[in-house]
CSV table of C-alpha atoms in Angstrom, one decimal:
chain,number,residue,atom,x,y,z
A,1,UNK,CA,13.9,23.8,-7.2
A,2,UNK,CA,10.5,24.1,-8.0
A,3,UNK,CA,6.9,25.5,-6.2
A,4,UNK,CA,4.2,23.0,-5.9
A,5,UNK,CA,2.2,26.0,-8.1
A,6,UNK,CA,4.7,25.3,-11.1
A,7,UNK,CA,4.5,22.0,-10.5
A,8,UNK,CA,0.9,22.0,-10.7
A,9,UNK,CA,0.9,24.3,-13.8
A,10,UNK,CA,3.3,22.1,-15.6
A,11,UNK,CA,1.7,18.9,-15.1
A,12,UNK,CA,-1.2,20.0,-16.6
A,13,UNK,CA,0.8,19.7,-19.7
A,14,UNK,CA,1.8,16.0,-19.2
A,15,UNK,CA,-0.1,12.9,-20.5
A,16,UNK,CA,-0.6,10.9,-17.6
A,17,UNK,CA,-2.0,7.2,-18.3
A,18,UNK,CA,-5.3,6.9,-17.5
A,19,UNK,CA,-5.8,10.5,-17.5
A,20,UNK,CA,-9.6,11.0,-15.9
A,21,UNK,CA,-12.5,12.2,-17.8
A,22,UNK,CA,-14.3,13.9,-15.1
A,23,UNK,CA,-14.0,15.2,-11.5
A,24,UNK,CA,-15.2,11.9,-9.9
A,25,UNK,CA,-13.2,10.2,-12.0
A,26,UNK,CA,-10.1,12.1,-10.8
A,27,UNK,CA,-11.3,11.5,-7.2
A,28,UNK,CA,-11.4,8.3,-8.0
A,29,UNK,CA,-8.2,7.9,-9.2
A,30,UNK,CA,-6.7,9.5,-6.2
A,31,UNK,CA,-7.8,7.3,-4.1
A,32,UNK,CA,-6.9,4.4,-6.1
A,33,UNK,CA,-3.1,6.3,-6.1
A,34,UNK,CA,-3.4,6.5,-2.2
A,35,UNK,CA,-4.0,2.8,-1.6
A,36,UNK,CA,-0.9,2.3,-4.2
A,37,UNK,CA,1.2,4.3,-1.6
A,38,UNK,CA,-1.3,2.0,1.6
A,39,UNK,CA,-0.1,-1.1,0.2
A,40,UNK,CA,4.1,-0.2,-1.2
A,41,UNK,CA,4.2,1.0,2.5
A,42,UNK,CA,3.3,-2.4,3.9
A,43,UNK,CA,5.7,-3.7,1.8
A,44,UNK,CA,8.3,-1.3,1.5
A,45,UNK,CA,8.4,-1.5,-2.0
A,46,UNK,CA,11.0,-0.2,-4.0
A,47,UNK,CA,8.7,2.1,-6.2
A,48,UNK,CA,7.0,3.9,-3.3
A,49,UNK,CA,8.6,7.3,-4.4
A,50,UNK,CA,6.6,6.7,-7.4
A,51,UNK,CA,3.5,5.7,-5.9
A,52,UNK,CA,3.7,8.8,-4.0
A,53,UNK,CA,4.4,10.9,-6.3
A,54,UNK,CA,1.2,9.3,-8.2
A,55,UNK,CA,-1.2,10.1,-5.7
A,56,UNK,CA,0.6,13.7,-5.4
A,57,UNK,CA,0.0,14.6,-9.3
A,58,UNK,CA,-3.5,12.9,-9.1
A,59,UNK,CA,-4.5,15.3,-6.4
A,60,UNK,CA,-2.7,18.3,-8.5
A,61,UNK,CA,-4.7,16.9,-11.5
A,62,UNK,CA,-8.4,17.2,-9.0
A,63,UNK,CA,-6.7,20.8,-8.2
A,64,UNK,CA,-6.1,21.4,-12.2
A,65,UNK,CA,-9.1,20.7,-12.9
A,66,UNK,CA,-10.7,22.5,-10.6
A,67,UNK,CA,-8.8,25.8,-11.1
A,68,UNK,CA,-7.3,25.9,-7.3
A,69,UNK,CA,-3.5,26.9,-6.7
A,70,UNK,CA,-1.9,24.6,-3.6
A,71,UNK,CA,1.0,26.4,-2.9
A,72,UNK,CA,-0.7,29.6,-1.5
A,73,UNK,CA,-3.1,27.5,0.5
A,74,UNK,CA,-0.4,25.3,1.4
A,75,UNK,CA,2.0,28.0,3.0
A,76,UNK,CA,-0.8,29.8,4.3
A,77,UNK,CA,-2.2,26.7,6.5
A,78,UNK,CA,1.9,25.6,7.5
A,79,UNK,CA,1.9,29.2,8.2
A,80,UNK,CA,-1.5,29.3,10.6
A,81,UNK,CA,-0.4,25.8,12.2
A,82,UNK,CA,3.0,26.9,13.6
A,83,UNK,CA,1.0,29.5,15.7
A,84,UNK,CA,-1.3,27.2,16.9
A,85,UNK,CA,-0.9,26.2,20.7
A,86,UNK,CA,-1.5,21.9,21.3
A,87,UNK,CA,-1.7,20.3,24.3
A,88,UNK,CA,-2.1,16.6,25.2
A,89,UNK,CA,-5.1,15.5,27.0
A,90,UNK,CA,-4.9,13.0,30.1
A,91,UNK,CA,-5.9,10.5,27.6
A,92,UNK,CA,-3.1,11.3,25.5
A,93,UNK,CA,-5.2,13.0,22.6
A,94,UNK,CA,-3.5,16.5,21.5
A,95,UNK,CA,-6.1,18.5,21.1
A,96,UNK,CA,-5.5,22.3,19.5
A,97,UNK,CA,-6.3,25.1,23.0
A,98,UNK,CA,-5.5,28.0,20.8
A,99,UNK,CA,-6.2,29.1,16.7
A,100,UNK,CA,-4.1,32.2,14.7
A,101,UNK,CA,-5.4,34.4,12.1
A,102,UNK,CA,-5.7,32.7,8.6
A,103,UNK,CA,-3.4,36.1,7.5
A,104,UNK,CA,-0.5,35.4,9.4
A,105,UNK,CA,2.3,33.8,7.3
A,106,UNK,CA,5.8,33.7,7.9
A,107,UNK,CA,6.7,31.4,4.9
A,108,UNK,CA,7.4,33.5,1.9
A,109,UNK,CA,5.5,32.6,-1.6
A,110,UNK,CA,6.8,30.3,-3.7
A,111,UNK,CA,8.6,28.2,-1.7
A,112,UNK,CA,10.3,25.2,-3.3
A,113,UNK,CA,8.1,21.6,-2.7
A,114,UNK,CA,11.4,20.3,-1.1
A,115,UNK,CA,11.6,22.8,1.7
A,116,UNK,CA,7.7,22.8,2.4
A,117,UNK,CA,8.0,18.6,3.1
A,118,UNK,CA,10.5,19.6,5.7
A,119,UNK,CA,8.3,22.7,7.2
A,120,UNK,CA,5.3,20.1,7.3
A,121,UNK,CA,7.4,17.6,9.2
A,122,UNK,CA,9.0,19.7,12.0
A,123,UNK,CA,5.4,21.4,12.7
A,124,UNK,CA,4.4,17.6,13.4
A,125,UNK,CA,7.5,17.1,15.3
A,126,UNK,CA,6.9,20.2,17.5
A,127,UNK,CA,3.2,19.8,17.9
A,128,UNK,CA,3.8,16.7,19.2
A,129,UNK,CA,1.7,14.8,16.1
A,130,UNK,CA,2.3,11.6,14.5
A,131,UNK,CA,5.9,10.6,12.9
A,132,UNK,CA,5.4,7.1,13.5
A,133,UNK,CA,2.7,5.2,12.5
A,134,UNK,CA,2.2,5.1,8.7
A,135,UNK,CA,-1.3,3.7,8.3
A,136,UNK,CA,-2.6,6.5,10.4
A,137,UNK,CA,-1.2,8.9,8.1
A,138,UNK,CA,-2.8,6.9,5.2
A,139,UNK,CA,-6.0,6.8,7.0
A,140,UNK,CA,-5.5,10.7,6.9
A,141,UNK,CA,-4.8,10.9,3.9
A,142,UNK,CA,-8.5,9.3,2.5
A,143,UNK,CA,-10.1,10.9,5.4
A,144,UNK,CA,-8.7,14.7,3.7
A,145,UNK,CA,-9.4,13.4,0.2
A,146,UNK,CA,-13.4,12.6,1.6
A,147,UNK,CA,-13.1,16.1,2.8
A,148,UNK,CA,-12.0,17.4,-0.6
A,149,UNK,CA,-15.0,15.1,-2.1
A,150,UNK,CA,-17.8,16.7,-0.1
A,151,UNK,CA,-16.3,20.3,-0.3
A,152,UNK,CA,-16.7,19.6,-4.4
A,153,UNK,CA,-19.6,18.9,-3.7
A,154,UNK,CA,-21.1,20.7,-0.9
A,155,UNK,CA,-19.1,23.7,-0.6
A,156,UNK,CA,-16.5,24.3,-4.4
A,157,UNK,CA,-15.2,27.7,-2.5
A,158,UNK,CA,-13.2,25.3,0.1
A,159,UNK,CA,-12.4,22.5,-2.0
A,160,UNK,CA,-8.4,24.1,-2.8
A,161,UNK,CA,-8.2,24.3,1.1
A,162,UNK,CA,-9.3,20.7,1.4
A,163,UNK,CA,-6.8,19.4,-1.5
A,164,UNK,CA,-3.7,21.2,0.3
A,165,UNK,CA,-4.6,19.0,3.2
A,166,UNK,CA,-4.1,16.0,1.0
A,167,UNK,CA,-1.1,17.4,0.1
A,168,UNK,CA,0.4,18.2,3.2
A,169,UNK,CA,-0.5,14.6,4.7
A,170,UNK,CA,1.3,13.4,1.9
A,171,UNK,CA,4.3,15.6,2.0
A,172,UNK,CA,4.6,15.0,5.8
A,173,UNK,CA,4.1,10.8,5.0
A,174,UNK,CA,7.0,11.6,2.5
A,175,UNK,CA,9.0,12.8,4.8
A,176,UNK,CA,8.7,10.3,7.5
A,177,UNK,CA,9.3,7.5,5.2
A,178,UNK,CA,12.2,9.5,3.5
A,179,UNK,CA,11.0,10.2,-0.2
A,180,UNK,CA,11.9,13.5,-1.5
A,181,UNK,CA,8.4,14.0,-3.0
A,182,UNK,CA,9.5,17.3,-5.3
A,183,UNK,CA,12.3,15.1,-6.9
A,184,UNK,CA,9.6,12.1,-7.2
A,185,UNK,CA,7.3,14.0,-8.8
A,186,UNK,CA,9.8,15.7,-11.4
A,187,UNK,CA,11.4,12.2,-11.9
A,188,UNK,CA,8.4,10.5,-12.7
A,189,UNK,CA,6.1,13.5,-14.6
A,190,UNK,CA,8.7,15.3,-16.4
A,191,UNK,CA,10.5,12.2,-17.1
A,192,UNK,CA,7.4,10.0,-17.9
A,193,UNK,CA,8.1,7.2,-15.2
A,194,UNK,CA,4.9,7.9,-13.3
């Protein structure tokens, strides 16, 4: 089983079609993968796997490009959220009462993909967060990638941290809908069927 960081590394090395010629033009691609996922969702198409596994190596193509490494920010941020207290609101908003250090980390490096989709689920399921309702997690998902935008922009430190959000709203999507995104991803970029 493969890390997201080998993952990453090793599809740098694949021709994907339409590969972009710029950073806005790899943004831009990711969002056109996302809506791919938005609409085989609706549908329950048959190729959602792939879809997903599109918009997952587009947003591993912004963090190639870029010269950020998910799978550290990844496990770090699964890591800080699993020590973070939530509580629901009278209005039935969870809202987060308590934070953790950014150093804690009980997940050990270079976790395989696979296992990090399920970590990302059952911190949802035990902070009480959305399993359910798919278009929020696709309105999520372009609200993370507008993040990753302006932090290219705005602030280039943050913009790995922003990008391993994307990644973990689509590994926890993934999950939910019950796509093995690590063997998507293989299938389709080391394979060619993306």
């Amino acid at each position: 089983m493969k890390s997201i960081s080998e993952m990453q590394r090793q599809s740098a090395n694949v021709n994907m079609p339409e590969k972009a010629g710029s950073i806005a033009d790899a943004f831009c691609r990711a969002y056109y993968a996302a809506g791919a996922v938005e609409r085989a969702l609706g549908t329950h198409a048959p190729d959602r796997g792939a879809r997903m596994a599109m918009a997952a190596a587009r947003v591993m193509q912004i963090a190639n490009l870029l010269y950020a490494d998910l799978q550290p920010e990844i496990e770090r941020k699964i890591a800080r959220n699993r020590r973070r207290v939530y509580i629901k609101d009278a209005d039935g908003v969870t809202r987060r009462v308590s934070d953790a250090k950014a150093d804690e980390s009980d997940i050990p490096a270079g976790v395989p993909m696979r296992e990090l989709q399920r970590a990302v689920y059952q911190n949802k399921v035990d902070k009480g967060f959305n399993i359910t309702d798919m278009n929020l997690e696709i309105c999520l998902i372009y609200g993370e990638l507008n993040e990753s935008y302006d932090a290219y922009l705005n602030s280039p430190e943050t913009v790995g941290e922003e990008l391993a959000d994307v990644m973990i709203y689509l590994m926890g999507l993934s999950e939910i809908v019950g796509i093995d995104l690590q063997a998507e991803l293989e299938r389709g970029l080391f394979e060619g069927a993306v």
